[in-house]
PDB file of C-alpha atoms in Angstrom:
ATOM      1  CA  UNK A   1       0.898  52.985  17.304  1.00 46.00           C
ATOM      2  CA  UNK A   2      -0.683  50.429  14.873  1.00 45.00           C
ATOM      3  CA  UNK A   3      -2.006  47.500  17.019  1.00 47.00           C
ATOM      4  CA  UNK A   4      -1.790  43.990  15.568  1.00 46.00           C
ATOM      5  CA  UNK A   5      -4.584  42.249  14.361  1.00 44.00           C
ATOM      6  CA  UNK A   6      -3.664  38.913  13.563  1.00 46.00           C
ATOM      7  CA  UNK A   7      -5.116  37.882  10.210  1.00 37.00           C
ATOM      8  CA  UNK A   8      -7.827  34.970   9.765  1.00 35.00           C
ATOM      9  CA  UNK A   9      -5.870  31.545  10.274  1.00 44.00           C
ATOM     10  CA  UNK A  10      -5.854  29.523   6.931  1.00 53.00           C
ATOM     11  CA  UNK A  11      -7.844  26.814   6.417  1.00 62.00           C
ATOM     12  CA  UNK A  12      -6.517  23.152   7.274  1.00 72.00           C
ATOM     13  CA  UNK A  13      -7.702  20.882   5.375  1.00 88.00           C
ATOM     14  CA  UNK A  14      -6.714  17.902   6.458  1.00 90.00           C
ATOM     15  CA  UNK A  15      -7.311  15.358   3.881  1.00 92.00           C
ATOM     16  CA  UNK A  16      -5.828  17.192   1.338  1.00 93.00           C
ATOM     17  CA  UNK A  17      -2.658  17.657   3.485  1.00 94.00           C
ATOM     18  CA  UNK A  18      -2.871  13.739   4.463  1.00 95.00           C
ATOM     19  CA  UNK A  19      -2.761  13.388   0.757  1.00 95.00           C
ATOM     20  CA  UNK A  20       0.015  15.217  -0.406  1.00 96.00           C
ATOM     21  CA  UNK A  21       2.234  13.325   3.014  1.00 96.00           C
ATOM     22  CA  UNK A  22       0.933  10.436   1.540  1.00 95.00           C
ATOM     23  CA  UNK A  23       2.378  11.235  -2.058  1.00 95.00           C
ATOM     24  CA  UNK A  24       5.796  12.192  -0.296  1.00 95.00           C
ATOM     25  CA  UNK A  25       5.942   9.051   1.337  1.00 95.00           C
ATOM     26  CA  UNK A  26       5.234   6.845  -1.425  1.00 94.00           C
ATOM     27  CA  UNK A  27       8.035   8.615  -3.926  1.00 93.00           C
ATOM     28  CA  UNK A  28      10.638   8.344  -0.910  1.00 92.00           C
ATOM     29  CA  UNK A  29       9.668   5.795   1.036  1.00 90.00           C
ATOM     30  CA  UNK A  30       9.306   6.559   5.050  1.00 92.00           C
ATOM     31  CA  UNK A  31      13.061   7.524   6.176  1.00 90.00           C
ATOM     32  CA  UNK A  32      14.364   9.428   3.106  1.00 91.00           C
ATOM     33  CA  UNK A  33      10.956  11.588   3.386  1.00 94.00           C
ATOM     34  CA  UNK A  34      11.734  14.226   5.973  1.00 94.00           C
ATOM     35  CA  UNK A  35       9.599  16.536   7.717  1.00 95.00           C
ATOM     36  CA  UNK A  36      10.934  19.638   5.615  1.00 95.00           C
ATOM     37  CA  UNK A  37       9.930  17.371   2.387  1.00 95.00           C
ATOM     38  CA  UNK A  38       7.001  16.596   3.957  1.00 96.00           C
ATOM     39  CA  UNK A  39       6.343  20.434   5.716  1.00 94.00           C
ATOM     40  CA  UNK A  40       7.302  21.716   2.019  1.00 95.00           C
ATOM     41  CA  UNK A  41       4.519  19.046  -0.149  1.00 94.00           C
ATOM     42  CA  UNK A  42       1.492  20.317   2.403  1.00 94.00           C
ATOM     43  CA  UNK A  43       2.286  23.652   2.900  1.00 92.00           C
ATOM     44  CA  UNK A  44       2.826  24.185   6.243  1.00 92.00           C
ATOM     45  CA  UNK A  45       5.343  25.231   9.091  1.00 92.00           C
ATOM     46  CA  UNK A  46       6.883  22.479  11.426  1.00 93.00           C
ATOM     47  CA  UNK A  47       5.387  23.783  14.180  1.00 93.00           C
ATOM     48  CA  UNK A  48       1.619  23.651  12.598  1.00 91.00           C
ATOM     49  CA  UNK A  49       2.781  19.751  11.253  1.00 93.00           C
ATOM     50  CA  UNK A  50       3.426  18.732  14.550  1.00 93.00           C
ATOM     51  CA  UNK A  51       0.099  20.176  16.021  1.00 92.00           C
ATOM     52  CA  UNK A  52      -1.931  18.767  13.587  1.00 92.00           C
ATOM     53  CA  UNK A  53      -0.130  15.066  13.342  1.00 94.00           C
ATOM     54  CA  UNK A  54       1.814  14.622  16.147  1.00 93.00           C
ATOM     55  CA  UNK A  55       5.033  13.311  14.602  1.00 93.00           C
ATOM     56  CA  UNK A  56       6.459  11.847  11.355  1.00 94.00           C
ATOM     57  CA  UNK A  57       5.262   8.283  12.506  1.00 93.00           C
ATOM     58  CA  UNK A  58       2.109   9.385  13.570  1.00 95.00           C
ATOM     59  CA  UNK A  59       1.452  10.945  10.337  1.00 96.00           C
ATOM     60  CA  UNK A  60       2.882   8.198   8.447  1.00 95.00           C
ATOM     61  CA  UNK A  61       0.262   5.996  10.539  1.00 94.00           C
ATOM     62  CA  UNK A  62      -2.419   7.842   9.433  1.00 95.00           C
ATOM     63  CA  UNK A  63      -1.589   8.400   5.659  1.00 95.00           C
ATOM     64  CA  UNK A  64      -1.209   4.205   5.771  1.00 93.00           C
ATOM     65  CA  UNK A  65      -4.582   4.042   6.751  1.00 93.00           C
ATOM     66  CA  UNK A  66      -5.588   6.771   3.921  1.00 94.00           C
ATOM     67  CA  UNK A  67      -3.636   4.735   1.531  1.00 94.00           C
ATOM     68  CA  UNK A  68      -5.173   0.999   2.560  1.00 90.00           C
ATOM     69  CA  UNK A  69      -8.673   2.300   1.593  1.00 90.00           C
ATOM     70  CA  UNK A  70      -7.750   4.096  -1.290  1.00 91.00           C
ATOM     71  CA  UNK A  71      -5.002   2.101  -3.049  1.00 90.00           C
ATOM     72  CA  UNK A  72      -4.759  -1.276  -1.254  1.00 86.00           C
ATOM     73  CA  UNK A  73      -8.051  -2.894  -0.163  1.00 89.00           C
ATOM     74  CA  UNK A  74      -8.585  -3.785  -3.959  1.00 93.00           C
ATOM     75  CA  UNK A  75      -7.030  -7.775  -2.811  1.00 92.00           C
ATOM     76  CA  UNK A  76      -9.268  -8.105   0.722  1.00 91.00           C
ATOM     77  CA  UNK A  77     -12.631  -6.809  -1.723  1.00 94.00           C
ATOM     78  CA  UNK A  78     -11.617  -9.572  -4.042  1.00 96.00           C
ATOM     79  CA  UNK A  79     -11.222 -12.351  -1.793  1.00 95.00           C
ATOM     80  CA  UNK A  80     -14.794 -11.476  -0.604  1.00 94.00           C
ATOM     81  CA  UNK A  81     -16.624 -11.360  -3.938  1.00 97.00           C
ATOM     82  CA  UNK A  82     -14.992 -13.546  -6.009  1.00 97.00           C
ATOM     83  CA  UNK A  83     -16.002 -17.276  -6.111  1.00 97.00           C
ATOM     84  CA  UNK A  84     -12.872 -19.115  -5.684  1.00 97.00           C
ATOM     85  CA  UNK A  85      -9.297 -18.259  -4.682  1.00 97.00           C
ATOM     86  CA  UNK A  86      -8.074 -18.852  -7.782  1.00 97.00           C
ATOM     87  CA  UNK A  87     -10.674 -16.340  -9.473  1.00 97.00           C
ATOM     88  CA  UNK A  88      -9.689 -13.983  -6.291  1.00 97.00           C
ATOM     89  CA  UNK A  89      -5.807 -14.199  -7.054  1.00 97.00           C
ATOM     90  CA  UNK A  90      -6.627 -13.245 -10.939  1.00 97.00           C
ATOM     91  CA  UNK A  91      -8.418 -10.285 -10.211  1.00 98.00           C
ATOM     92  CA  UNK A  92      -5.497  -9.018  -7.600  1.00 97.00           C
ATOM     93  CA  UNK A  93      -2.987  -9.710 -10.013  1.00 98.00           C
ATOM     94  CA  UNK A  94      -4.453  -7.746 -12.673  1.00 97.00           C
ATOM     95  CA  UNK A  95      -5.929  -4.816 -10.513  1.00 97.00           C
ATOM     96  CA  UNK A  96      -2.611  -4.570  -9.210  1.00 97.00           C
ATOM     97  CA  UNK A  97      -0.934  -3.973 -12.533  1.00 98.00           C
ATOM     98  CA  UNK A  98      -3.504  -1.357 -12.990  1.00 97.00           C
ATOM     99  CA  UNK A  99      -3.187   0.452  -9.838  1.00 96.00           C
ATOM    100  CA  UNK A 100       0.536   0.176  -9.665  1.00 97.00           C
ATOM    101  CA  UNK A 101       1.099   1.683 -13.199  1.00 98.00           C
ATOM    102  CA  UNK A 102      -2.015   4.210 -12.680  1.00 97.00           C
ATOM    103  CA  UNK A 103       0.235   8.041 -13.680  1.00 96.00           C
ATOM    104  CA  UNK A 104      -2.166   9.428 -11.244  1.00 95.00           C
ATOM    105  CA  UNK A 105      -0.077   8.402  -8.037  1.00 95.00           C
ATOM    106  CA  UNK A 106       3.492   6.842  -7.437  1.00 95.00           C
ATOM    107  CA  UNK A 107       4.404   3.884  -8.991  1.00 96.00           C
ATOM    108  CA  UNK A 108       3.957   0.497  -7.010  1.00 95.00           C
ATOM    109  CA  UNK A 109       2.227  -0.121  -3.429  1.00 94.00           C
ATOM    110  CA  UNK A 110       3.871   2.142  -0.732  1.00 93.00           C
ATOM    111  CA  UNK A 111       2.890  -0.357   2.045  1.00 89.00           C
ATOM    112  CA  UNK A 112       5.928  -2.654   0.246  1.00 88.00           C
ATOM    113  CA  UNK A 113       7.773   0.506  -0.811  1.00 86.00           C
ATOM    114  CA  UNK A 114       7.707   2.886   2.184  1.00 84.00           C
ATOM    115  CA  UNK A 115       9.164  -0.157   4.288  1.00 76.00           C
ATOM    116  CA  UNK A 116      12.557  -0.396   1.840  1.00 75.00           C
ATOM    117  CA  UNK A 117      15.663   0.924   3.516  1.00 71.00           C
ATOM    118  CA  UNK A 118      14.010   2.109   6.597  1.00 80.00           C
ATOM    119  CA  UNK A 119      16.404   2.205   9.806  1.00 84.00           C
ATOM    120  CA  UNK A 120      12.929   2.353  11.897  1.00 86.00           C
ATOM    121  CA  UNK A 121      11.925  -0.910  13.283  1.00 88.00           C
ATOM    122  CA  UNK A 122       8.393   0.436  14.553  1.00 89.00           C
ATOM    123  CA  UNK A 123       7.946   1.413  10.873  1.00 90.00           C
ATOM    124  CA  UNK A 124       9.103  -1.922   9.137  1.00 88.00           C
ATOM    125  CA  UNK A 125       7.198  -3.814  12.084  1.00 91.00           C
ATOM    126  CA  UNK A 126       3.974  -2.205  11.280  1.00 89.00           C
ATOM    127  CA  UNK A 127       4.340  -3.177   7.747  1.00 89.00           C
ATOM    128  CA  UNK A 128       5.124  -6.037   8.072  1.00 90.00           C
ATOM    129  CA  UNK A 129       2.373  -6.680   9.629  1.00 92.00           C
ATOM    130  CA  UNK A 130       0.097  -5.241   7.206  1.00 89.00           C
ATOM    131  CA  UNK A 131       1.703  -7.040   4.500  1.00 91.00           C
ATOM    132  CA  UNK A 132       1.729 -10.974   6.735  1.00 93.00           C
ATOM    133  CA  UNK A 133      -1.585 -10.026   7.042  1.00 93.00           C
ATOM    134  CA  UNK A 134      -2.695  -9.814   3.150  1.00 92.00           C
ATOM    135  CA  UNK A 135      -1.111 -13.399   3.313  1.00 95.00           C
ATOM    136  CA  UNK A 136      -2.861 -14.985   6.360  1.00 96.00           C
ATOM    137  CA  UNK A 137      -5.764 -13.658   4.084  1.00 95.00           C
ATOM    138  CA  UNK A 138      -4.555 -15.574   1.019  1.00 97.00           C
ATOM    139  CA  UNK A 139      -4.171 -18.652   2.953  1.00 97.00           C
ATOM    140  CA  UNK A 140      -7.110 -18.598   4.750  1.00 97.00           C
ATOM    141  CA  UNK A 141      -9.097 -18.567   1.281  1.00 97.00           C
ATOM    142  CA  UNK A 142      -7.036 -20.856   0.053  1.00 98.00           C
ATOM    143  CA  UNK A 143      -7.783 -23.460   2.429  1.00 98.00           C
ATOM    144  CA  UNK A 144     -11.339 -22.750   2.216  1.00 97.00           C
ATOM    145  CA  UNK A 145     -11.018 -24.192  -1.538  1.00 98.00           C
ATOM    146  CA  UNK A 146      -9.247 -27.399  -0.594  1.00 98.00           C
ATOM    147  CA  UNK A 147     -12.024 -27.840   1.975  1.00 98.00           C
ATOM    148  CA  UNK A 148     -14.624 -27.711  -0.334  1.00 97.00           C
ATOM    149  CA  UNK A 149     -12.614 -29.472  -3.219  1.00 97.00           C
ATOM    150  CA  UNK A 150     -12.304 -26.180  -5.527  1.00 96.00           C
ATOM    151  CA  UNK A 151      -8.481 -26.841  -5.164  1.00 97.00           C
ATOM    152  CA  UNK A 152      -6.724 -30.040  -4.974  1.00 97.00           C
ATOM    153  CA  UNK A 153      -6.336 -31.772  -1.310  1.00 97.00           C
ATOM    154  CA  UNK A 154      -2.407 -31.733  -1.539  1.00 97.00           C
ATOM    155  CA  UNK A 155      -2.347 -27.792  -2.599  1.00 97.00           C
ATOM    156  CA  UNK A 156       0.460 -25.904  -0.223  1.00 97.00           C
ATOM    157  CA  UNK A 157      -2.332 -23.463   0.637  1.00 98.00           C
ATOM    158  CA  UNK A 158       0.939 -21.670   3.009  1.00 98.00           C
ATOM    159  CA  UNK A 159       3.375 -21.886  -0.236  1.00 97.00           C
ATOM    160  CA  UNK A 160       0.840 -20.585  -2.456  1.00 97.00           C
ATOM    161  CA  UNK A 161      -0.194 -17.512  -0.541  1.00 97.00           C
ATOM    162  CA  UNK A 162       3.486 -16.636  -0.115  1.00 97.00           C
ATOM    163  CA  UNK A 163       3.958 -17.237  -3.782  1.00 98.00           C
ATOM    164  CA  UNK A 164       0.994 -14.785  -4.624  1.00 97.00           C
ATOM    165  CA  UNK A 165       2.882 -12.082  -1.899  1.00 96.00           C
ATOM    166  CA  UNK A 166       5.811 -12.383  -3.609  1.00 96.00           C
ATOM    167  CA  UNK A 167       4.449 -11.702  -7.333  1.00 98.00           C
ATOM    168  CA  UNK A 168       2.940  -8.861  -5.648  1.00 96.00           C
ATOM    169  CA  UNK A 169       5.877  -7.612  -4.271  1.00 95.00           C
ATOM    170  CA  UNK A 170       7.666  -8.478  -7.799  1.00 96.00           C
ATOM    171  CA  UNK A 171       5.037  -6.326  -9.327  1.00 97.00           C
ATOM    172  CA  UNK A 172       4.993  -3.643  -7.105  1.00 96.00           C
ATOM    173  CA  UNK A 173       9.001  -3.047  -7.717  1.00 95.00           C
ATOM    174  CA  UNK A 174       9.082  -3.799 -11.339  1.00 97.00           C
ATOM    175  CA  UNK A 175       6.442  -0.848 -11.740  1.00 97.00           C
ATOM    176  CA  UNK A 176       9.034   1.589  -9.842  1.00 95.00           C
ATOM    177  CA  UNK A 177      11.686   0.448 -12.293  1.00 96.00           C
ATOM    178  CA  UNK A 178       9.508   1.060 -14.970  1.00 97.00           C
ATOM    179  CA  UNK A 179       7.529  -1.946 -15.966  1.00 98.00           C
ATOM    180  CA  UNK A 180       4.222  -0.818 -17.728  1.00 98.00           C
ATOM    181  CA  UNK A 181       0.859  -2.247 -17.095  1.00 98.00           C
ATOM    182  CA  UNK A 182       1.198  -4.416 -20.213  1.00 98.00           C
ATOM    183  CA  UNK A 183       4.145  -5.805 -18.682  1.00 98.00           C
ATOM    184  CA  UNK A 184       2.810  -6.896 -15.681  1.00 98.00           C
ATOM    185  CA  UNK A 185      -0.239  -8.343 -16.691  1.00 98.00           C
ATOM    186  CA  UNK A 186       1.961 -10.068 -18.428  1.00 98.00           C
ATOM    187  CA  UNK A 187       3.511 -11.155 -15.527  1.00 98.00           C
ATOM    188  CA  UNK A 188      -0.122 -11.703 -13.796  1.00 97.00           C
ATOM    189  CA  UNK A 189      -0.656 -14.115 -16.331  1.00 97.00           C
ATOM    190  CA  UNK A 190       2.571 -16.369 -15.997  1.00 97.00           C
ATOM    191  CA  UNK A 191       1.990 -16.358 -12.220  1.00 97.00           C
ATOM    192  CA  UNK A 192      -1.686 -17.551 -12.439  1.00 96.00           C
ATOM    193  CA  UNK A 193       0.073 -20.888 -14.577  1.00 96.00           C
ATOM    194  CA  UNK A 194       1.645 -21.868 -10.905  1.00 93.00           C
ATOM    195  CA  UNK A 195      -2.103 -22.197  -9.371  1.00 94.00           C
ATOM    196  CA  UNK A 196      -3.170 -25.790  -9.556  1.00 92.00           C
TER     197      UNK A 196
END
């Protein structure tokens, strides 16, 4: 009788798994990525998915977080170095045509994309959240200029910072469609004529 030996467990590695869940997410989006897509991109059993994350929205928490300092603090850095809002906004607006375009990831921001279609309201909720949060941001700066006279006193610093959300957004879905990064720079540039 041969006795089992079971055979040295593979190695986890857990940011590289974090980073293929994150690639699965931001093709699909959060509900058409399922845990066989996402069991199938890292390499592992169900079972050994769960153990390690939890569940599909714990894992999808975490590979947010990944993503945020990877891909999407480039607009809060930004707003801290640059000198005015206006200067801030710019640099966003054209890092973000960059990053959305870059061929070494998904197209677009997943934070806007993962949210699209999804029938979880935990999920949209949290992004939300994120994504109100890049505008309280915008705002706040905002403001700060009209304070010190950088922008005009009658500036909608609210309207603005929604405005600059929404180009994002734009930008974000244009680059899924297609768009290159010519293209929107192109449309960085038209947006930055709306700034007083």
């Amino acid at each position: 009788m041969v006795t089992g030996q079971r055979g040295r467990p593979r190695s986890f590695d857990r940011d590289a798994a974090l980073d293929k869940a994150m690639t699965a997410f931001w093709e699909r989006g959060y509900e058409a990525t399922s845990i066989s897509d996402l069991t199938a991109s890292i390499g592992i059993s169900a079972p050994s998915l769960y153990a390690a994350f939890g569940d599909k929205r714990k894992l999808f928490d975490e590979v947010v977080v990944v993503y945020g300092s990877r891909y999407a603090d480039f607009a809060a850095v930004a707003l801290a170095e640059e000198s005015t809002a206006r200067a801030a906004v710019e640099r966003i607006l054209r890092e973000a045509a960059e990053i959305y375009t870059d061929p070494a990831h998904p197209p677009g921001c997943m934070v806007i994309s993962a949210a699209i279609n999804t029938t979880s309201e935990e999920v949209a909720q949290a992004l939300r959240m994120r994504r109100n949060a890049n505008l309280e941001l915008f705002e706040r700066r905002i403001r700060a200029d009209v304070a010190t006279g950088a922008l005009p006193a009658d500036t909608d610093a609210r309207a603005l910072a929604r405005y600059t959300g929404a180009v994002l957004q734009g930008m974000s879905q244009q680059s899924r469609d297609g768009a290159s990064r010519e293209e929107l720079a192109a449309v960085a540039e038209r947006a930055l004529l709306a700034w007083p």
